[in-house]
Short mmCIF file of C-alpha atoms in Angstrom, two decimals:
data_model
loop_
_atom_site.label_atom_id
_atom_site.label_comp_id
_atom_site.label_asym_id
_atom_site.label_seq_id
_atom_site.Cartn_x
_atom_site.Cartn_y
_atom_site.Cartn_z
CA MET A 1 52.90 114.89 9.30
CA THR A 2 54.97 113.63 6.39
CA ARG A 3 56.73 111.18 8.65
CA MET A 4 53.38 109.95 9.99
CA LEU A 5 52.10 109.37 6.47
CA TRP A 6 55.35 107.63 5.63
CA LEU A 7 54.93 105.25 8.58
CA LEU A 8 51.23 104.71 7.97
CA SER A 9 51.74 103.86 4.31
CA MET A 10 54.49 101.46 5.26
CA ALA A 11 52.36 99.72 7.90
CA LEU A 12 49.38 99.49 5.57
CA ALA A 13 51.46 98.03 2.75
CA ALA A 14 53.08 95.54 5.12
CA VAL A 15 49.76 94.36 6.57
CA VAL A 16 48.12 93.98 3.18
CA ALA A 17 51.09 92.32 1.49
CA GLY A 18 51.93 90.12 4.50
CA THR A 19 48.38 88.88 4.96
CA ALA A 20 47.78 88.32 1.26
CA SER A 21 51.03 86.43 0.79
CA ALA A 22 50.36 84.28 3.87
CA ILE A 23 46.86 83.39 2.70
CA TYR A 24 48.14 82.68 -0.82
CA ALA A 25 50.93 80.49 0.52
CA THR A 26 48.68 78.45 2.78
CA GLN A 27 45.65 78.15 0.52
CA THR A 28 47.06 77.92 -2.97
CA LEU A 29 50.56 76.53 -2.73
CA ARG A 30 50.96 72.88 -1.87
CA PRO A 31 52.75 72.29 1.43
CA THR A 32 55.99 70.36 1.45
CA GLY A 33 55.59 66.66 2.14
CA MET A 34 52.88 66.12 -0.46
CA LEU A 35 53.16 62.84 -2.35
CA THR A 36 52.15 63.09 -6.01
CA ILE A 37 51.38 60.11 -8.23
CA GLY A 38 50.05 61.28 -11.58
CA VAL A 39 47.03 63.46 -10.87
CA TRP A 40 46.74 62.10 -7.34
CA GLU A 41 48.04 64.04 -4.37
CA ALA A 42 48.38 62.78 -0.83
CA VAL A 43 49.03 64.70 2.34
CA ARG A 44 52.00 62.72 3.58
CA ALA A 45 53.74 64.16 6.63
CA VAL A 46 51.39 67.11 6.58
CA GLY A 47 49.05 66.06 9.31
CA ASP A 48 51.56 65.01 11.92
CA ALA A 49 53.51 66.98 14.44
CA SER A 50 56.54 67.24 12.13
CA ALA A 51 54.56 69.39 9.71
CA ASP A 52 56.05 72.77 8.89
CA PRO A 53 54.11 75.91 9.86
CA TYR A 54 52.77 76.34 6.34
CA ALA A 55 51.44 72.79 6.27
CA HIS A 56 49.96 73.35 9.70
CA ALA A 57 48.19 76.50 8.53
CA PHE A 58 47.06 74.81 5.28
CA LEU A 59 45.57 71.99 7.26
CA ALA A 60 43.89 74.18 9.83
CA SER A 61 42.18 76.35 7.26
CA SER A 62 41.15 73.49 4.97
CA GLY A 63 38.78 71.77 7.40
CA GLN A 64 40.41 68.39 6.96
CA LEU A 65 41.10 65.75 9.55
CA PRO A 66 43.89 63.87 7.78
CA PRO A 67 44.42 60.16 8.38
CA GLY A 68 47.16 59.18 10.79
CA SER A 69 50.06 57.06 9.63
CA ALA A 70 48.44 53.92 11.05
CA GLU A 71 45.28 54.67 9.10
CA GLY A 72 46.80 54.75 5.63
CA MET A 73 46.82 57.57 3.17
CA ARG A 74 44.37 59.74 1.28
CA PHE A 75 44.91 60.57 -2.40
CA VAL A 76 42.86 63.33 -3.97
CA ALA A 77 42.42 63.99 -7.71
CA LEU A 78 40.90 67.29 -8.81
CA GLY A 79 41.65 67.01 -12.52
CA SER A 80 42.21 64.55 -15.33
CA GLN A 81 45.49 63.52 -16.92
CA THR A 82 44.96 66.38 -19.40
CA ASN A 83 44.16 68.92 -16.67
CA GLN A 84 40.40 68.94 -17.25
CA LEU A 85 38.06 69.44 -14.33
CA LEU A 86 36.20 66.34 -13.22
CA VAL A 87 32.62 67.17 -14.18
CA PRO A 88 30.39 64.09 -13.73
CA ASN A 89 27.96 65.11 -16.48
CA CYS A 90 30.88 64.82 -18.91
CA ALA A 91 31.43 61.18 -17.87
CA VAL A 92 34.56 60.86 -15.75
CA GLU A 93 36.29 57.50 -16.13
CA LEU A 94 38.99 55.88 -14.04
CA THR A 95 41.00 53.03 -15.47
CA GLY A 96 43.93 51.13 -14.12
CA ARG A 97 44.74 49.70 -10.75
CA VAL A 98 45.52 50.66 -7.20
CA ASP A 99 48.63 48.62 -6.57
CA VAL A 100 49.71 50.44 -3.44
CA ALA A 101 47.25 48.61 -1.22
CA ARG A 102 44.84 45.70 -1.19
CA LEU A 103 42.21 47.49 0.82
CA TRP A 104 41.06 50.86 -0.42
CA THR A 105 37.95 52.94 -0.99
CA LEU A 106 37.03 55.50 -3.61
CA THR A 107 34.81 58.47 -2.76
CA VAL A 108 33.40 61.28 -4.88
CA THR A 109 33.05 64.61 -3.10
CA GLN A 110 32.54 68.21 -4.08
CA ALA A 111 35.72 69.85 -5.31
CA ASN A 112 36.25 71.47 -1.91
CA GLY A 113 35.94 68.11 -0.16
CA ALA A 114 32.42 68.54 1.18
CA PRO A 115 30.05 65.59 0.69
CA LEU A 116 27.85 65.56 -2.41
CA ALA A 117 24.19 66.34 -1.95
CA GLU A 118 21.95 63.27 -1.85
CA ARG A 119 19.92 64.52 -4.80
CA ASP A 120 23.07 64.44 -6.95
CA ALA A 121 24.13 60.90 -6.18
CA ARG A 122 22.66 57.79 -4.67
CA GLN A 123 26.04 56.25 -4.01
CA THR A 124 29.22 58.25 -3.67
CA ALA A 125 31.73 55.65 -2.55
CA VAL A 126 32.90 52.17 -3.40
CA HIS A 127 35.09 49.68 -1.65
CA SER A 128 37.90 47.76 -3.37
CA ARG A 129 35.94 44.54 -2.90
CA ASP A 130 32.79 45.99 -4.52
CA LEU A 131 34.40 46.27 -7.95
CA VAL A 132 34.50 43.98 -10.95
CA TYR A 133 38.09 43.48 -12.09
CA GLN A 134 39.54 42.40 -15.40
CA ALA A 135 41.80 39.38 -15.68
CA ASP A 136 44.95 41.47 -15.29
CA GLY A 137 43.71 43.00 -12.05
CA SER A 138 42.81 46.38 -13.50
CA PHE A 139 39.39 47.93 -13.34
CA SER A 140 37.46 50.73 -14.94
CA LEU A 141 34.91 52.85 -13.14
CA SER A 142 32.72 55.59 -14.52
CA ILE A 143 31.42 58.58 -12.60
CA GLY A 144 28.46 60.22 -14.29
CA PRO A 145 24.72 60.11 -14.85
CA GLN A 146 25.01 57.05 -17.14
CA PRO A 147 27.16 53.98 -16.47
CA THR A 148 29.84 53.62 -19.17
CA ALA A 149 32.06 51.07 -17.48
CA PRO A 150 31.57 47.76 -15.64
CA ASN A 151 31.72 49.69 -12.38
CA ALA A 152 29.85 52.94 -11.97
CA LEU A 153 28.99 55.64 -9.50
CA LEU A 154 25.87 57.40 -10.72
CA VAL A 155 26.44 61.07 -10.06
CA ARG A 156 24.51 63.82 -11.78
CA SER A 157 26.29 67.15 -11.47
CA GLY A 158 27.53 69.86 -13.78
CA LEU A 159 29.99 71.09 -11.18
CA PRO A 160 33.51 69.79 -10.76
CA VAL A 161 34.06 67.08 -8.18
CA ALA A 162 37.03 65.54 -6.43
CA VAL A 163 37.80 61.84 -6.45
CA VAL A 164 39.37 60.58 -3.24
CA ILE A 165 41.11 57.23 -2.80
CA HIS A 166 41.79 56.12 0.76
CA VAL A 167 44.31 53.31 0.99
CA TYR A 168 44.35 51.33 4.19
CA ASP A 169 47.81 49.94 4.40
CA GLY A 170 50.52 51.03 6.81
CA ALA A 171 53.32 50.45 4.27
CA ILE A 172 52.00 53.18 2.02
CA THR A 173 53.63 55.88 4.13
CA SER A 174 57.09 54.58 3.17
CA LEU A 175 56.50 55.15 -0.55
CA PRO A 176 59.16 57.24 -2.25
CA ASP A 177 58.33 60.47 -4.02
CA SER A 178 58.97 59.00 -7.44
CA GLY A 179 56.04 57.46 -9.23
CA GLU A 180 56.82 53.85 -8.42
CA ALA A 181 53.27 53.27 -7.31
CA ALA A 182 50.37 53.19 -9.72
CA LEU A 183 46.97 54.78 -9.30
CA PRO A 184 44.18 54.89 -11.89
CA PHE A 185 44.28 57.16 -14.92
CA VAL A 186 41.52 59.73 -14.93
CA THR A 187 39.86 60.86 -18.16
CA VAL A 188 36.92 63.15 -18.84
CA GLY A 189 34.53 62.61 -21.76
CA THR A 190 33.89 65.24 -24.40
CA ASP A 191 30.18 64.67 -25.01
CA GLY A 192 27.70 67.02 -23.44
CA ALA A 193 27.18 70.71 -22.92
CA GLY A 194 30.02 72.46 -21.21
CA CYS A 195 32.38 69.52 -21.65
CA PRO A 196 35.85 69.98 -23.10
CA ALA A 197 35.83 69.52 -26.87
CA MET B 1 74.47 133.90 -10.92
CA SER B 2 77.40 131.83 -11.77
CA ASP B 3 77.36 130.39 -8.23
CA ASN B 4 73.73 129.46 -8.56
CA PHE B 5 74.35 128.02 -11.96
CA LEU B 6 77.08 125.79 -10.56
CA TYR B 7 75.19 124.94 -7.39
CA ALA B 8 71.83 123.99 -8.87
CA PRO B 9 72.73 120.55 -10.34
CA GLN B 10 74.45 119.53 -7.10
CA ALA B 11 71.43 120.55 -5.07
CA LYS B 12 69.15 118.65 -7.38
CA GLN B 13 71.45 115.66 -7.16
CA ARG B 14 71.36 115.85 -3.39
CA GLU B 15 67.58 116.14 -3.50
CA HIS B 16 67.30 113.13 -5.77
CA GLY B 17 69.66 111.22 -3.54
CA ALA B 18 67.57 112.04 -0.48
CA ILE B 19 64.41 110.91 -2.24
CA ALA B 20 66.07 107.72 -3.42
CA SER B 21 67.35 106.90 0.03
CA ALA B 22 63.92 107.62 1.54
CA VAL B 23 62.26 105.35 -1.00
CA GLY B 24 64.89 102.70 -0.41
CA LEU B 25 64.39 102.93 3.33
CA TRP B 26 60.61 102.75 2.86
CA CYS B 27 60.91 99.66 0.66
CA GLY B 28 63.36 97.95 2.98
CA LEU B 29 61.35 98.58 6.12
CA THR B 30 58.11 97.66 4.37
CA LEU B 31 59.64 94.40 3.19
CA LEU B 32 60.81 93.60 6.72
CA ALA B 33 57.41 94.46 8.17
CA THR B 34 55.72 92.39 5.45
CA ILE B 35 57.83 89.37 6.38
CA VAL B 36 56.93 89.82 10.04
CA VAL B 37 53.20 90.13 9.25
CA HIS B 38 53.41 87.13 6.89
CA LEU B 39 54.98 84.93 9.57
CA LEU B 40 52.54 86.17 12.21
CA VAL B 41 49.57 85.26 10.02
CA VAL B 42 51.02 81.85 9.11
CA PHE B 43 51.63 80.97 12.75
CA ALA B 44 48.28 82.39 13.86
CA LEU B 45 46.17 80.63 11.21
CA PRO B 46 45.98 77.31 13.06
CA SER B 47 44.45 79.18 16.00
CA ILE B 48 42.24 81.70 14.27
CA GLY B 49 41.39 79.63 11.21
CA ARG B 50 41.06 76.23 12.80
CA GLY B 51 38.64 73.96 11.05
CA VAL B 52 35.14 75.23 11.38
CA GLN B 53 33.90 71.69 11.80
CA ILE B 54 36.22 71.16 14.75
CA ASP B 55 34.73 74.22 16.37
CA ASP B 56 31.40 72.48 15.99
CA ILE B 57 32.70 69.44 17.84
CA ILE B 58 33.56 71.35 20.94
CA PRO B 59 31.15 74.25 21.28
CA PRO B 60 32.22 76.84 23.85
CA GLY B 61 31.26 75.76 27.35
CA GLU B 62 30.67 72.16 26.32
CA ALA B 63 31.74 69.69 28.98
CA ALA B 64 34.56 67.39 27.89
CA PRO B 65 35.18 64.57 27.36
CA ARG B 66 32.13 63.86 25.30
CA LEU B 67 31.38 61.29 22.62
CA TYR B 68 29.63 62.47 19.46
CA THR B 69 27.89 59.56 17.78
CA GLY B 70 25.40 61.13 15.41
CA LEU B 71 22.67 58.94 16.87
CA ALA B 72 19.29 60.25 18.01
CA GLY B 73 19.42 63.19 15.64
CA GLU B 74 22.68 64.51 17.03
CA ALA B 75 24.66 66.51 14.49
CA LEU B 76 27.89 64.86 13.50
CA PRO B 77 30.70 66.88 11.96
CA SER B 78 31.77 66.09 8.45
CA PHE B 79 35.34 66.82 7.52
CA ARG B 80 36.65 67.58 4.05
CA TYR B 81 37.59 64.64 1.82
CA ASP B 82 36.37 62.11 4.37
CA ASP B 83 35.99 58.51 3.29
CA GLY B 84 32.43 57.75 2.24
CA ARG B 85 32.74 54.11 3.22
CA THR B 86 33.85 54.64 6.80
CA ASP B 87 31.81 55.71 9.73
CA SER B 88 33.27 57.68 12.59
CA VAL B 89 32.42 58.83 16.07
CA TYR B 90 34.33 61.59 17.81
CA CYS B 91 35.46 62.09 21.38
CA SER B 92 36.27 65.65 22.30
CA PHE B 93 38.53 66.22 25.26
CA ASP B 94 40.20 68.87 27.34
CA LEU B 95 43.38 67.66 29.02
CA ARG B 96 43.14 70.43 31.62
CA ASP B 97 40.50 68.24 33.19
CA GLY B 98 42.87 65.26 33.34
CA ALA B 99 43.75 62.28 31.19
CA VAL B 100 41.12 60.90 28.85
CA ARG B 101 40.41 57.22 28.36
CA VAL B 102 38.82 55.90 25.19
CA SER B 103 37.84 52.26 25.48
CA GLY B 104 35.57 49.79 23.81
CA ASN B 105 35.30 46.53 21.99
CA LEU B 106 35.16 47.21 18.28
CA ASP B 107 33.66 44.31 16.42
CA VAL B 108 34.33 45.60 12.90
CA PRO B 109 36.74 44.29 10.23
CA PHE B 110 38.89 47.39 10.04
CA TRP B 111 38.92 50.10 12.62
CA SER B 112 41.32 52.86 13.41
CA ILE B 113 41.64 55.59 15.93
CA SER B 114 43.48 58.87 15.63
CA VAL B 115 44.13 61.70 18.05
CA HIS B 116 44.09 65.20 16.63
CA THR B 117 44.71 68.69 17.86
CA LEU B 118 41.98 71.21 17.19
CA SER B 119 43.79 72.39 14.10
CA GLY B 120 43.75 68.87 12.67
CA LEU B 121 47.33 67.77 13.32
CA VAL B 122 47.65 64.07 13.99
CA VAL B 123 49.17 63.39 17.38
CA GLY B 124 48.91 59.61 17.20
CA SER B 125 47.02 56.84 15.49
CA VAL B 126 46.54 53.09 15.77
CA ASN B 127 44.54 50.54 13.83
CA HIS B 128 43.02 47.15 14.44
CA ASN B 129 46.42 45.48 14.21
CA ALA B 130 47.51 47.21 17.42
CA THR B 131 45.30 45.13 19.68
CA SER B 132 43.96 41.62 19.79
CA GLY B 133 40.29 40.79 19.68
CA GLY B 134 39.14 44.28 18.83
CA GLY B 135 39.70 45.54 22.35
CA LEU B 136 40.53 49.21 22.45
CA ASP B 137 41.98 51.07 25.40
CA LEU B 138 43.61 54.39 24.70
CA LEU B 139 44.83 57.02 27.14
CA VAL B 140 45.50 60.58 26.10
CA MET B 141 47.40 62.73 28.55
CA ARG B 142 49.87 65.55 28.83
CA PRO B 143 53.55 64.56 29.05
CA ALA B 144 53.89 66.13 32.50
CA LEU B 145 51.05 64.00 33.82
CA ALA B 146 52.60 60.89 32.31
CA VAL B 147 55.85 61.63 34.13
CA ASP B 148 54.04 62.28 37.41
CA LEU B 149 52.04 59.08 37.05
CA ALA B 150 55.18 57.07 36.37
CA ARG B 151 56.88 58.57 39.43
CA ALA B 152 53.84 57.89 41.54
CA GLY B 153 53.72 54.26 40.48
CA ALA B 154 50.29 54.47 38.90
CA GLN B 155 48.87 51.28 37.49
CA LEU B 156 47.80 51.92 33.93
CA PRO B 157 45.03 49.75 32.54
CA ARG B 158 46.43 46.53 31.11
CA ASP B 159 47.27 46.69 27.37
CA SER B 160 46.38 50.34 27.18
CA LEU B 161 47.97 52.56 24.55
CA VAL B 162 49.17 55.95 25.72
CA VAL B 163 49.27 59.05 23.54
CA GLU B 164 50.97 62.13 24.95
CA MET B 165 49.83 65.51 23.76
CA ASP B 166 50.98 69.00 24.70
CA GLY B 167 47.95 71.07 23.82
CA PRO B 168 44.92 70.80 26.08
CA LEU B 169 42.12 70.59 23.52
CA GLY B 170 41.67 67.91 20.92
CA VAL B 171 39.53 65.25 19.42
CA VAL B 172 39.79 61.49 19.03
CA ARG B 173 38.29 60.00 15.89
CA ILE B 174 37.21 56.36 16.03
CA SER B 175 36.52 55.02 12.55
CA GLY B 176 35.32 51.74 11.16
CA LEU B 177 35.11 50.56 7.57
CA ALA B 178 31.68 49.62 6.28
CA THR B 179 32.54 46.67 4.07
CA TYR B 180 28.88 46.49 3.06
CA GLU B 181 26.49 49.43 2.98
CA ALA B 182 23.89 47.28 4.68
CA LEU B 183 26.14 47.01 7.72
CA ARG B 184 26.52 50.75 8.15
CA SER B 185 23.88 51.17 10.84
CA ARG B 186 25.31 48.25 12.81
CA LEU B 187 28.76 49.73 12.43
CA ARG B 188 27.56 53.03 13.87
CA GLN B 189 25.90 51.23 16.75
CA ASN B 190 29.13 49.42 17.46
CA LEU B 191 31.28 52.54 17.28
CA SER B 192 28.81 54.38 19.49
CA GLN B 193 29.42 51.94 22.30
CA THR B 194 32.92 53.33 22.68
CA GLU B 195 33.46 54.97 26.05
CA CYS B 196 35.09 58.35 26.32
CA THR B 197 35.71 59.29 29.95
CA LEU B 198 38.15 60.96 32.28
CA ALA B 199 40.75 58.39 33.26
CA THR B 200 41.20 57.27 36.83
CA PHE B 201 44.29 55.52 38.13
CA THR B 202 45.08 53.20 40.99
CA PHE B 203 48.30 53.27 42.93
CA THR B 204 49.54 49.96 44.17
CA ASN B 205 52.59 51.40 45.90
CA PRO B 206 51.76 54.79 47.36
CA ASN B 207 55.28 55.32 48.73
CA ALA B 208 56.92 54.77 45.37
CA SER B 209 57.09 58.51 44.92
CA ASP B 210 60.45 59.10 46.55
CA GLU B 211 61.80 61.58 44.02
CA THR B 212 59.53 64.58 43.86
CA ASP B 213 55.96 65.48 44.50
CA GLY B 214 55.42 66.47 40.91
CA SER B 215 55.81 70.16 41.57
CA GLY B 216 59.32 70.23 40.22
CA THR B 217 60.85 71.38 43.51
CA GLY B 218 62.65 68.12 44.10
CA THR B 219 61.33 67.89 47.67
CA PRO B 220 60.97 64.29 48.78
CA ASP B 221 57.45 63.52 49.88
CA ARG B 222 57.15 60.37 51.95
CA SER B 223 54.36 61.47 54.24
CA GLY B 224 51.33 60.43 52.22
CA PRO B 225 49.94 59.24 48.96
CA PRO B 226 51.62 60.47 45.80
CA GLN B 227 50.50 63.86 44.63
CA VAL B 228 49.39 63.42 41.10
CA PRO B 229 47.52 66.23 39.38
CA GLN B 230 43.86 65.50 39.78
CA PRO B 231 41.02 66.76 37.62
CA LEU B 232 40.04 70.26 38.64
CA PRO B 233 37.02 72.19 37.45
CA ARG B 234 38.01 74.96 35.11
CA PRO B 235 36.77 78.46 35.94
CA ASP B 236 34.84 78.61 32.68
CA ALA B 237 33.19 75.28 33.41
CA LEU B 238 31.74 76.30 36.77
CA THR B 239 27.98 76.49 37.03
CA PRO B 240 26.37 79.54 38.64
CA SER B 241 25.67 77.56 41.79
CA GLN B 242 29.35 76.71 42.10
CA ASN B 243 30.28 80.35 41.71
#
């Protein structure tokens, strides 16, 4: 009886700890092969056949269909430069340039990647040729209920969102890990209820 | 009395030692079992936790290949972090039925096509630079079939791109960039004209198969046309009348 309890407790602990650690590793930890530029993360070498088992599991459980290498790369930002959540009602602003590609798009989604509801936003995506640029090639774009920059996506939501930049350029996949490429800075305003002071 | 007095600490020590070794054994075995369970779950997640949306693409019993266009009220899957300025149609396939051919003439500024397993892994991808004039002709097949076709001297469609894939089930995503929102409906119409069918092959030299018959036995087969695996109905795809 004692031996049975001993075995049962061992099996139970192993199942609980093994499952919990596997789910934590695949859902919370970032898989190897991620490319990080500032607050932007891209799933480089995660979606292809060379992906490690953890990346494979991360991908399978995340509901993504990552772009292939011939399709470019997808950068996702979930927070600002100062680690604040991107809440549109607090006026999210992107400034800078996307110098890793000439053709790119910018999309606002829910934080988990699902599309925004139509009642929250009339337009959720812009194309690199839709924007107004400054003389030095940089741009600024606001995401919020009121336009605060020359370019704006009018989104009304008190919940955090994700900003996704898709770059359509085959050469992007050869970028090194170091931050040689530039992507826009992301800031969050402080005015409004529930916004960071 | 004196014996007991001398014996008691040793007995206690032995008892403590036995408990410590039992606990150590329990911890060690539990750690090993935890590692095994952890690896099992990690390797099983792509199968048991495959993207819910991908499950929607190929409902159980659905005939493949099939093109999902989102037209006429048809539900179209939406994947996480998808580009809001592109439009996509999806071709689901089952390579147990044979090779799949995706073809069309994409008249859009930027298009791309990617082949994915059901768990989302990218098997292959091409973009508009891969072909001239927007013509698209893609074949997806299992490596064994590709070898058999090569041995049998099959004539592949001219300028076709071939993607080899081990697993039987998957999905092809055909995407186009909507440079202007006003063009989105036209883009979808254009993408929806893509064809997603089982591939057929012609053999110009039937006697070219002088190595094997594809069964791996190495037996020369010169008596007839090359034996290339042909599409067979799967047991789960049979209708009641066929049963």
